């Protein structure tokens, strides 16, 4: 394996980790604002409107 390939892999790994960290921070802020709970309530109410046995 060439050094350039290794450097690219390290760079891609770091980018994925940073993206995961940003997504985690985004969801934590959303949770603090109550957005996650609102979405869960909406999902449950929409699921209930379709009735039992309804598929997505």
XYZ file of N, CA and C in Angstrom:
168
model
N 0.849 -1.176 0.000
C 0.000 0.000 0.000
C 0.894 1.237 0.000
N 0.570 2.161 -0.821
C 1.367 3.376 -0.941
C 0.981 4.385 0.135
N 1.912 5.258 0.420
C 1.669 6.283 1.444
C 0.479 7.165 1.072
N 0.320 7.481 -0.195
C -0.792 8.329 -0.635
C -2.113 7.641 -0.322
N -2.178 6.322 -0.567
C -3.409 5.585 -0.281
C -3.708 5.594 1.212
N -2.672 5.409 2.020
C -2.853 5.419 3.470
C -3.321 6.796 3.930
N -2.701 7.855 3.420
C -3.096 9.217 3.787
C -4.547 9.484 3.414
N -4.971 8.993 2.237
C -6.356 9.193 1.816
C -7.316 8.446 2.740
N -6.943 7.230 3.132
C -7.793 6.459 4.031
C -7.914 7.136 5.395
N -6.815 7.665 5.896
C -6.835 8.364 7.179
C -7.707 9.609 7.073
N -7.573 10.322 5.963
C -8.373 11.529 5.748
C -9.862 11.193 5.679
N -10.203 10.138 4.935
C -11.605 9.732 4.820
C -12.155 9.284 6.166
N -11.349 8.580 6.936
C -11.778 8.138 8.272
C -12.047 9.336 9.168
N -11.157 10.310 9.120
C -11.326 11.519 9.941
C -12.576 12.281 9.521
N -12.826 12.339 8.219
C -14.025 13.029 7.733
C -15.288 12.324 8.209
N -15.298 10.996 8.178
C -16.464 10.248 8.654
C -16.684 10.476 10.144
N -15.597 10.506 10.905
C -15.726 10.733 12.342
C -16.263 12.128 12.633
N -15.776 13.117 11.893
C -16.252 14.491 12.091
C -17.728 14.601 11.708
N -18.120 13.953 10.611
C -19.532 13.970 10.199
C -20.399 13.323 11.275
N -19.956 12.193 11.803
C -20.710 11.518 12.861
C -20.829 12.415 14.092
N -19.771 13.130 14.413
C -19.811 14.040 15.562
C -20.792 15.179 15.314
N -20.791 15.723 14.098
C -21.740 16.811 13.771
C -23.177 16.319 13.853
N -23.426 15.122 13.335
C -24.775 14.566 13.389
C -25.191 14.350 14.837
N -24.275 13.840 15.649
C -24.572 13.635 17.062
C -24.917 14.945 17.757
N -24.144 15.997 17.473
C -24.440 17.313 18.078
C -25.786 17.836 17.602
N -26.088 17.615 16.323
C -27.365 18.060 15.768
C -28.527 17.389 16.502
N -28.446 16.065 16.675
C -29.524 15.350 17.353
C -29.619 15.742 18.819
N -28.498 16.023 19.455
C -28.541 16.443 20.855
C -29.252 17.795 20.975
N -28.944 18.732 20.076
C -29.652 20.024 20.096
C -31.134 19.826 19.830
N -31.463 18.983 18.866
C -32.872 18.722 18.554
C -33.579 18.135 19.768
N -32.906 17.250 20.472
C -33.509 16.644 21.665
C -33.746 17.723 22.730
N -32.795 18.617 22.898
C -32.948 19.691 23.882
C -34.112 20.605 23.526
N -34.350 20.805 22.249
C -35.451 21.671 21.815
C -36.790 20.953 21.832
N -36.780 19.633 22.056
C -38.018 18.880 22.075
C -38.464 18.402 20.698
N -37.628 18.594 19.711
C -37.992 18.224 18.342
C -38.129 16.715 18.194
N -37.222 15.973 18.827
C -37.262 14.513 18.705
C -38.570 13.978 19.277
N -38.958 14.466 20.440
C -40.209 14.018 21.060
C -41.407 14.400 20.206
N -41.383 15.605 19.629
C -42.474 16.026 18.747
C -42.588 15.099 17.538
N -41.459 14.743 16.960
C -41.467 13.854 15.797
C -41.984 12.473 16.176
N -41.594 11.991 17.353
C -42.083 10.689 17.802
C -43.597 10.709 18.015
N -44.108 11.779 18.616
C -45.556 11.897 18.818
C -46.290 11.942 17.481
N -45.770 12.727 16.557
C -46.378 12.821 15.232
C -46.366 11.456 14.548
N -45.260 10.756 14.629
C -45.164 9.429 14.020
C -46.196 8.483 14.622
N -46.317 8.489 15.946
C -47.294 7.604 16.596
C -48.718 7.963 16.180
N -49.018 9.260 16.090
C -50.380 9.658 15.721
C -50.671 9.290 14.271
N -49.697 9.477 13.380
C -49.905 9.100 11.984
C -50.037 7.586 11.851
N -49.258 6.872 12.604
C -49.327 5.409 12.575
C -50.700 4.950 13.079
N -51.212 5.614 14.095
C -52.529 5.286 14.630
C -53.634 5.578 13.648
N -53.498 6.626 12.834
C -54.519 6.972 11.842
C -54.643 5.917 10.749
N -53.530 5.250 10.446
C -53.568 4.208 9.406
C -54.253 2.948 9.902
N -54.308 2.795 11.206
C -54.987 1.642 11.771
C -54.073 0.448 11.931
N -54.544 -0.526 12.668
C -53.723 -1.705 12.907
C -53.498 -2.490 11.616
N -52.301 -3.019 11.483
C -51.983 -3.835 10.328
C -51.651 -3.058 9.075
N -51.704 -1.736 9.133
C -51.366 -0.939 7.953
C -49.867 -0.949 7.749
N -49.440 -1.034 6.522
C -48.013 -1.022 6.246
C -47.600 0.345 5.756
N -46.287 0.591 5.784
C -45.756 1.878 5.353
C -45.830 2.069 3.900
